XYZ file of C-alpha atoms in Angstrom:
398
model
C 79.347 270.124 428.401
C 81.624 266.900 429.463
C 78.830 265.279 428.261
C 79.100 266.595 425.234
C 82.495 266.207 424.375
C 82.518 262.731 425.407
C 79.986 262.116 422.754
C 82.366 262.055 419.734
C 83.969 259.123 421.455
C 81.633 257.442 422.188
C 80.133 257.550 418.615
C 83.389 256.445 417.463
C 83.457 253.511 419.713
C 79.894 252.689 418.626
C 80.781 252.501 415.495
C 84.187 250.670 415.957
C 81.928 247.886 417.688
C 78.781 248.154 414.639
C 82.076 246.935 412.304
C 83.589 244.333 414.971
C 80.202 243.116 414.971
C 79.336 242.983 410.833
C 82.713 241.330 410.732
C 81.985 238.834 412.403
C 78.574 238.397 410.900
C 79.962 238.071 407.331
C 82.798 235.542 408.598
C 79.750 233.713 410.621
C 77.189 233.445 407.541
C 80.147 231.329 405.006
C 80.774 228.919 407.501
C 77.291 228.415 408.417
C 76.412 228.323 404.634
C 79.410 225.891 404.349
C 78.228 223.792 407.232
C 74.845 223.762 405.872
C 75.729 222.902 402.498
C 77.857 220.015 403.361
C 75.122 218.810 405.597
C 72.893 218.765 402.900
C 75.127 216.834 400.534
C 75.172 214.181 403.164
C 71.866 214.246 403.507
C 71.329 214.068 399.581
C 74.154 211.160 399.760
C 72.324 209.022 402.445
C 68.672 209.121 400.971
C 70.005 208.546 397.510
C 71.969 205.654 399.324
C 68.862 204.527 400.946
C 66.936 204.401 397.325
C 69.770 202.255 396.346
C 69.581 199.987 399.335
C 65.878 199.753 398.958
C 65.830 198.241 395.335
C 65.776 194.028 394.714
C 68.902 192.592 395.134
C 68.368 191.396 391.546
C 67.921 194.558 390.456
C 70.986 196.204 391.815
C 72.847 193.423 390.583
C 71.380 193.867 386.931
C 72.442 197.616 387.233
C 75.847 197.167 388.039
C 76.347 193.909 385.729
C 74.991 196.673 382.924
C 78.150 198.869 383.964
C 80.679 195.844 383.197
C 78.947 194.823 380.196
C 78.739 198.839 379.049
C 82.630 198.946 379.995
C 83.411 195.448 378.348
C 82.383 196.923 374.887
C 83.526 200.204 375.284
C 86.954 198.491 374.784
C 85.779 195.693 372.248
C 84.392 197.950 369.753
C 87.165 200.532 369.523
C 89.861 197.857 368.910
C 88.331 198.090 365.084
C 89.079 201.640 365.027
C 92.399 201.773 366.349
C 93.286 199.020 364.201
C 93.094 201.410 361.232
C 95.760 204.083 362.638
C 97.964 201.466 364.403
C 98.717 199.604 361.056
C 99.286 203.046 359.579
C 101.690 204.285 362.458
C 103.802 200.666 362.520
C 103.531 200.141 358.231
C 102.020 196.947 359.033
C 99.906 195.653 356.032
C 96.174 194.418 355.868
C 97.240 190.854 357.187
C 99.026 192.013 360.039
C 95.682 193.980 360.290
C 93.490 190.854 359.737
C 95.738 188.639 362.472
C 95.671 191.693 364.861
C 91.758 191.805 364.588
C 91.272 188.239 364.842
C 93.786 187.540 367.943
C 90.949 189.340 370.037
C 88.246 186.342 368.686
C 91.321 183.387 369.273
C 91.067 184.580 372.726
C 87.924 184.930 372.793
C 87.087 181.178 371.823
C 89.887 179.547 373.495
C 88.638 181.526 376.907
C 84.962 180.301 376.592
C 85.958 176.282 376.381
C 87.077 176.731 380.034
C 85.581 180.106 381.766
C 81.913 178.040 382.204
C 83.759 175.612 384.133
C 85.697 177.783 386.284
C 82.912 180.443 386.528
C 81.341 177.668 388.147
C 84.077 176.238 390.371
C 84.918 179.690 392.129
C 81.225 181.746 391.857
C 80.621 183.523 388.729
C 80.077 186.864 390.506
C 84.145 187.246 391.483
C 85.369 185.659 388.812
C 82.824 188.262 386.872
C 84.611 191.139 388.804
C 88.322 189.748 388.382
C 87.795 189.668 383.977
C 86.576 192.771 384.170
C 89.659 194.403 385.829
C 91.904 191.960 383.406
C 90.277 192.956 380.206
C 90.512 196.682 381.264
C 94.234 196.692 382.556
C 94.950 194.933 378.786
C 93.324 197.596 377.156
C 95.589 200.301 378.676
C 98.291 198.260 378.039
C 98.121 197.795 374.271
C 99.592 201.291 373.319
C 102.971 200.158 374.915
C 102.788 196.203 373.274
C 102.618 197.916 369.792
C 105.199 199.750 370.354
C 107.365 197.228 371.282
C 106.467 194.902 368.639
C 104.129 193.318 366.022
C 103.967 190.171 368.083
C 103.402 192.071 371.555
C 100.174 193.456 370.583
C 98.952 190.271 368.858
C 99.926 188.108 372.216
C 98.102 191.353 374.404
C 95.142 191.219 371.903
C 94.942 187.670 371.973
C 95.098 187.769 376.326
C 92.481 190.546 376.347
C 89.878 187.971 374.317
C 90.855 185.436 376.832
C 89.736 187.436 379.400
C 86.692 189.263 377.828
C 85.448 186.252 377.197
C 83.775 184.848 380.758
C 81.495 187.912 380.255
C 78.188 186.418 378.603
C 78.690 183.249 380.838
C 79.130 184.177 383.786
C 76.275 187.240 383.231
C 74.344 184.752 381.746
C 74.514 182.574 385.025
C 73.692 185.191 387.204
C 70.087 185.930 385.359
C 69.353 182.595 385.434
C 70.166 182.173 388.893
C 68.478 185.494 389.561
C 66.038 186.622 387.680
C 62.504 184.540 387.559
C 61.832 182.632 384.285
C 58.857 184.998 382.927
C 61.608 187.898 383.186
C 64.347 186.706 381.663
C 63.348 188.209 377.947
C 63.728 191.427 379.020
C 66.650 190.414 381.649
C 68.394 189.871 378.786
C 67.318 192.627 376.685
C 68.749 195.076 379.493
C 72.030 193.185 379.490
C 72.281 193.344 375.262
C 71.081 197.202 375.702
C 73.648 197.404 378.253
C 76.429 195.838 375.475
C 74.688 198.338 372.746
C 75.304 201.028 374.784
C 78.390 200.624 374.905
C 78.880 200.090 371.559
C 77.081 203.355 370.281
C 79.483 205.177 372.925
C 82.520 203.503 371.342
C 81.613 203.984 367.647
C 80.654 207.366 367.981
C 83.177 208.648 370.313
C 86.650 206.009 369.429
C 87.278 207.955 365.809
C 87.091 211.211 367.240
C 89.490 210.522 370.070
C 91.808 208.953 367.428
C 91.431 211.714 365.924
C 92.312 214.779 368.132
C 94.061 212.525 370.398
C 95.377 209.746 369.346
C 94.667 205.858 369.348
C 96.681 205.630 372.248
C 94.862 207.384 374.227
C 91.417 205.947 373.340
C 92.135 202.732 374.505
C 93.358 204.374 377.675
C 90.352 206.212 377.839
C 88.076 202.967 377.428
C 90.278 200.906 379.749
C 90.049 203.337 382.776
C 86.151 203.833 382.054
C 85.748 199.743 382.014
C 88.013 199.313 385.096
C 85.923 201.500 387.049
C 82.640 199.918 386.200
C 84.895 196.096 387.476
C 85.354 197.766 390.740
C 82.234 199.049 391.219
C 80.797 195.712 390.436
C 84.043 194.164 392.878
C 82.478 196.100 395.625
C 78.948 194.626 395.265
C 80.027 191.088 394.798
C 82.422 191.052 397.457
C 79.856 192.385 400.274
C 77.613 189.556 398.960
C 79.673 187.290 399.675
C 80.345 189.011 403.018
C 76.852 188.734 404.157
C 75.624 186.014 405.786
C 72.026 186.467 405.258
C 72.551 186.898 401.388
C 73.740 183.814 399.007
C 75.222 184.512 395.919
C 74.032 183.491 392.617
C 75.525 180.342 391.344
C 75.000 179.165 387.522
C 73.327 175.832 387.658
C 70.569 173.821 385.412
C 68.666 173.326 388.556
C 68.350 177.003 389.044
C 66.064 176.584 385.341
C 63.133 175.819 384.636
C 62.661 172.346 383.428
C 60.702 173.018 380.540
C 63.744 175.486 379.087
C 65.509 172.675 377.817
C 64.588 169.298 376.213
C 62.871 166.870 378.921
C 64.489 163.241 378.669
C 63.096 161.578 381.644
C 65.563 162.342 384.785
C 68.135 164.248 384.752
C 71.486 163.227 383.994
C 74.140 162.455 386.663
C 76.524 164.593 385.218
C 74.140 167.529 385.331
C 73.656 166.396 388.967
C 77.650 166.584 389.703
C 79.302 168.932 387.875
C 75.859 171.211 386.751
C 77.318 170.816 383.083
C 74.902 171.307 379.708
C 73.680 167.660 379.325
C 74.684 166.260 376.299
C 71.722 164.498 374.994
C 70.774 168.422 373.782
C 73.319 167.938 370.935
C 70.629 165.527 369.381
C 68.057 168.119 369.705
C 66.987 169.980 366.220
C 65.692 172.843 368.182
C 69.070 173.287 370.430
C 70.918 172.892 367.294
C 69.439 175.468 365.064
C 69.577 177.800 368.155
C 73.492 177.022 367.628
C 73.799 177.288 364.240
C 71.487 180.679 364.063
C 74.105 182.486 367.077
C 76.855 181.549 365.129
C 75.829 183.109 362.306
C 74.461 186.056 363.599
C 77.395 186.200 365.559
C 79.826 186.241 362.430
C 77.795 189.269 360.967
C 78.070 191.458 364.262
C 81.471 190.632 364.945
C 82.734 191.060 361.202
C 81.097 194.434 361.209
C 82.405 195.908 364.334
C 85.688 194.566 363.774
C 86.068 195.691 359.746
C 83.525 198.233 359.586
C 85.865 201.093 360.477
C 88.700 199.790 357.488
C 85.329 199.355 355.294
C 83.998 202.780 355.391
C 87.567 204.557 355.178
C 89.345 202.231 352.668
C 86.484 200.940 350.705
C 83.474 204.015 350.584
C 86.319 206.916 351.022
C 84.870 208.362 354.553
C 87.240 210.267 356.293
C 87.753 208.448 360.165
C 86.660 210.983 362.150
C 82.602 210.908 360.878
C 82.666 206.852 360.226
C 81.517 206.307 364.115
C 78.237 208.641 362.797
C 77.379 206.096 360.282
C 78.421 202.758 362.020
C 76.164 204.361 365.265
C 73.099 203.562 363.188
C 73.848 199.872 363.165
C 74.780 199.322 366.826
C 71.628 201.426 367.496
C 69.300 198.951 366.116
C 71.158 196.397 367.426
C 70.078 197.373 370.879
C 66.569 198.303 369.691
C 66.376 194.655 368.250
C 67.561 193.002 371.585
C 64.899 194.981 373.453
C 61.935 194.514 371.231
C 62.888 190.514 371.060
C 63.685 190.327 374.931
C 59.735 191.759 375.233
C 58.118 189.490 372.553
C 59.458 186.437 374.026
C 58.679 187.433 377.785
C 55.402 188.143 376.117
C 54.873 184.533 374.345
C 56.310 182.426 377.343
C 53.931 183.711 379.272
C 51.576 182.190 377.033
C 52.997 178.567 377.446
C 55.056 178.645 374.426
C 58.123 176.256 374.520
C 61.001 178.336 374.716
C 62.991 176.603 372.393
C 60.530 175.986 369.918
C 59.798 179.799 369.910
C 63.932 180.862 370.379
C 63.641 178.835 367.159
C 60.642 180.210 365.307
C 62.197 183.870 366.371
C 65.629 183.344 365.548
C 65.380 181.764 362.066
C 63.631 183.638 360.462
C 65.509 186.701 361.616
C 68.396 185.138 360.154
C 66.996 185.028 357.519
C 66.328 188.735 357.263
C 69.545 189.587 358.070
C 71.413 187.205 355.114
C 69.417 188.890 352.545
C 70.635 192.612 354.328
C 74.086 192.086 354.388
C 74.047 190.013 350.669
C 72.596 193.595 349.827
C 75.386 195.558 351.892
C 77.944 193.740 349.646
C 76.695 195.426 346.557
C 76.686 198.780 347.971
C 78.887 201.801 347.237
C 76.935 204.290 348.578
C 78.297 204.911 352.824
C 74.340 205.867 353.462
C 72.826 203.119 351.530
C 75.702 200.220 353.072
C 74.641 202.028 356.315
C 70.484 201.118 355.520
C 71.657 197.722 354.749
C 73.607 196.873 357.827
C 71.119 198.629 359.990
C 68.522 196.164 358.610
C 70.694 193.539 359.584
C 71.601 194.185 362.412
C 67.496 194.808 364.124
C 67.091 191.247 362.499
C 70.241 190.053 364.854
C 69.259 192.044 367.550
């Protein structure tokens, strides 16, 4: 019987320590789910490190130069569509529109006379990184420039070019430095697709920010994006340089092929020295029409992405918000042009072509193409048809 009265208790107790015990079961399993899932994220992190570690150098380095040049024209090719609701906001007229536009290019060309040089003098991978963070800090700054003043955001516009414009040197230097001769097409293709990119992102995505938004904070937007990419690709060139075993890329004629430019006997001291272009390749047809074809095709993409926004609201009626669906078409083929060209001429120099004869015999004639397109585009009053027209174009320049 004492048995038996004891037994409620003891039940009790039993079932006081069955709850102790669950409770501390179900505060056990969330920390060792917690414990387990951060260990697996680390995990995840360090073989997803180690796939990174195990690529080429080259190809890391092409990866992360794509992310600046992706970033670089995120910023470019909105400037055309902010342009259209700045001049509205300030009452500035189409010239102030036309100088605002064209400070970026002023920049742009006074900037390339000199950034070879320096590129040169202080390794084009840092001074790569460093534009990169410039041109994005500009970006973000042009909301408060406008506001204080016409001349503000010109002089901003104008600094941004300046330092947007060591971009297709110094990348330039780094493939060639980098990248073996029979993969330099499609080097460069991935660098253009990497521009492209960019500017599909921007045309598509800059009106409808400007839009719901604001213009403000699009550029904002585009500068942050772009000044991430600059440190990502600070990171990469600094440890370079960090590492003894590892030499960093340095642009230099030597680092080419022979047979990529015009063979004159020796070369020249001052190619020796100072690894400059050597000048007797001004009295080269071939270098010339490569010259004359870039700066043409040049003025076409550069016109459209600058006024293509103003053309398809003020001159076809579109409303701003759907004129990045039409002007996507464009910078789409652009990149699809880049990448088809980057493959044909891998393709040809691999069967002893002389690259500039064949930059030549691919370049002209796309020109060509892409005269008769836009001559057509200028006729047009149709925002599908003009949007045929510069998409012809621009493959033909791609």
């Amino acid at each position: 019987s004492s048995i038996d009265r004891c037994m409620p208790f003891l039940a009790d107790a039993a079932r006081t320590s069955g709850l102790a015990s669950n409770a501390r079961r179900a505060l056990e399993i969330p920390a060792f789910a917690t414990a387990q899932k951060g260990s697996t994220s680390l995990t995840q992190a360090m073989a997803m490190q180690g796939r990174w570690q195990s690529l080429q150098p080259r190809v890391r380095m092409q990866i992360l130069m794509a992310g600046v040049c992706f970033g670089n024209y995120l910023v470019r090719t909105s400037l055309g569509t902010c342009a259209v609701l700045m001049v509205q906001e300030y009452n500035w007229d189409v010239q102030a529109k036309g100088m605002l536009l064209g400070a970026f290019f002023w920049g742009y060309l006074i900037g390339n006379l000199a950034s070879g040089v320096v590129a040169a003098r202080f390794g084009v991978d840092i001074f790569l990184g460093f534009s990169a963070a410039a041109w994005s800090g500009l970006a973000i700054a042009i909301p408060l420039a406008s506001d204080l003043g016409f001349p503000y955001a010109w002089l901003l516009l104008t600094l941004l070019g300046f330092a947007a414009s060591p971009l297709m040197c110094t990348t330039s230097g780094l493939l060639a430095a980098a990248v073996p001769a029979c993969e330099r097409g499609r080097a460069v293709a991935c660098r253009a697709l990497a521009l492209r990119s960019g500017h599909v992102v921007s045309t598509v995505l800059a009106p409808l920010l400007c839009k719901h938004v604001g213009w403000r904070a699009a550029l904002v937007t585009f500068g942050i994006a772009s000044f991430l990419f600059s440190m990502l690709w600070l990171g990469f060139a600094l440890t370079r340089r960090g590492a003894e075993n590892q030499a960093t890329p340095t642009f230099s004629l030597e680092a080419v092929q022979e047979e990529d430019l015009p063979s004159q006997g020796k070369k020249s001291e001052a190619v020796q020295q100072h690894h400059a272009l050597p000048l007797h390749v001004f009295r080269h047809t071939g270098f010339l029409a490569v010259v004359a074809v870039h700066c043409s095709n040049n003025f076409a993409v550069y016109t459209i992405m600058s006024w293509g926004p103003t053309y398809f609201t003020e001159v076809l009626e579109l409303p701003l918000e759907i004129v990045g669906l039409y002007l996507m078409l464009p910078a789409v083929c652009l990149g699809a042009g880049s990448v088809v060209g980057g493959l044909l001429m891998d393709r040809l120099q691999n069967r002893k072509w002389p690259l500039l004869s064949l930059r030549r015999r691919t370049l002209c004639p796309a020109a060509v193409v892409a005269s008769l397109a836009m001559v057509w585009f200028g006729h047009l009053r149709n925002a599908l048809l003009a949007t045929v027209a510069v998409a012809a174009a621009c493959m033909s320049i791609g």
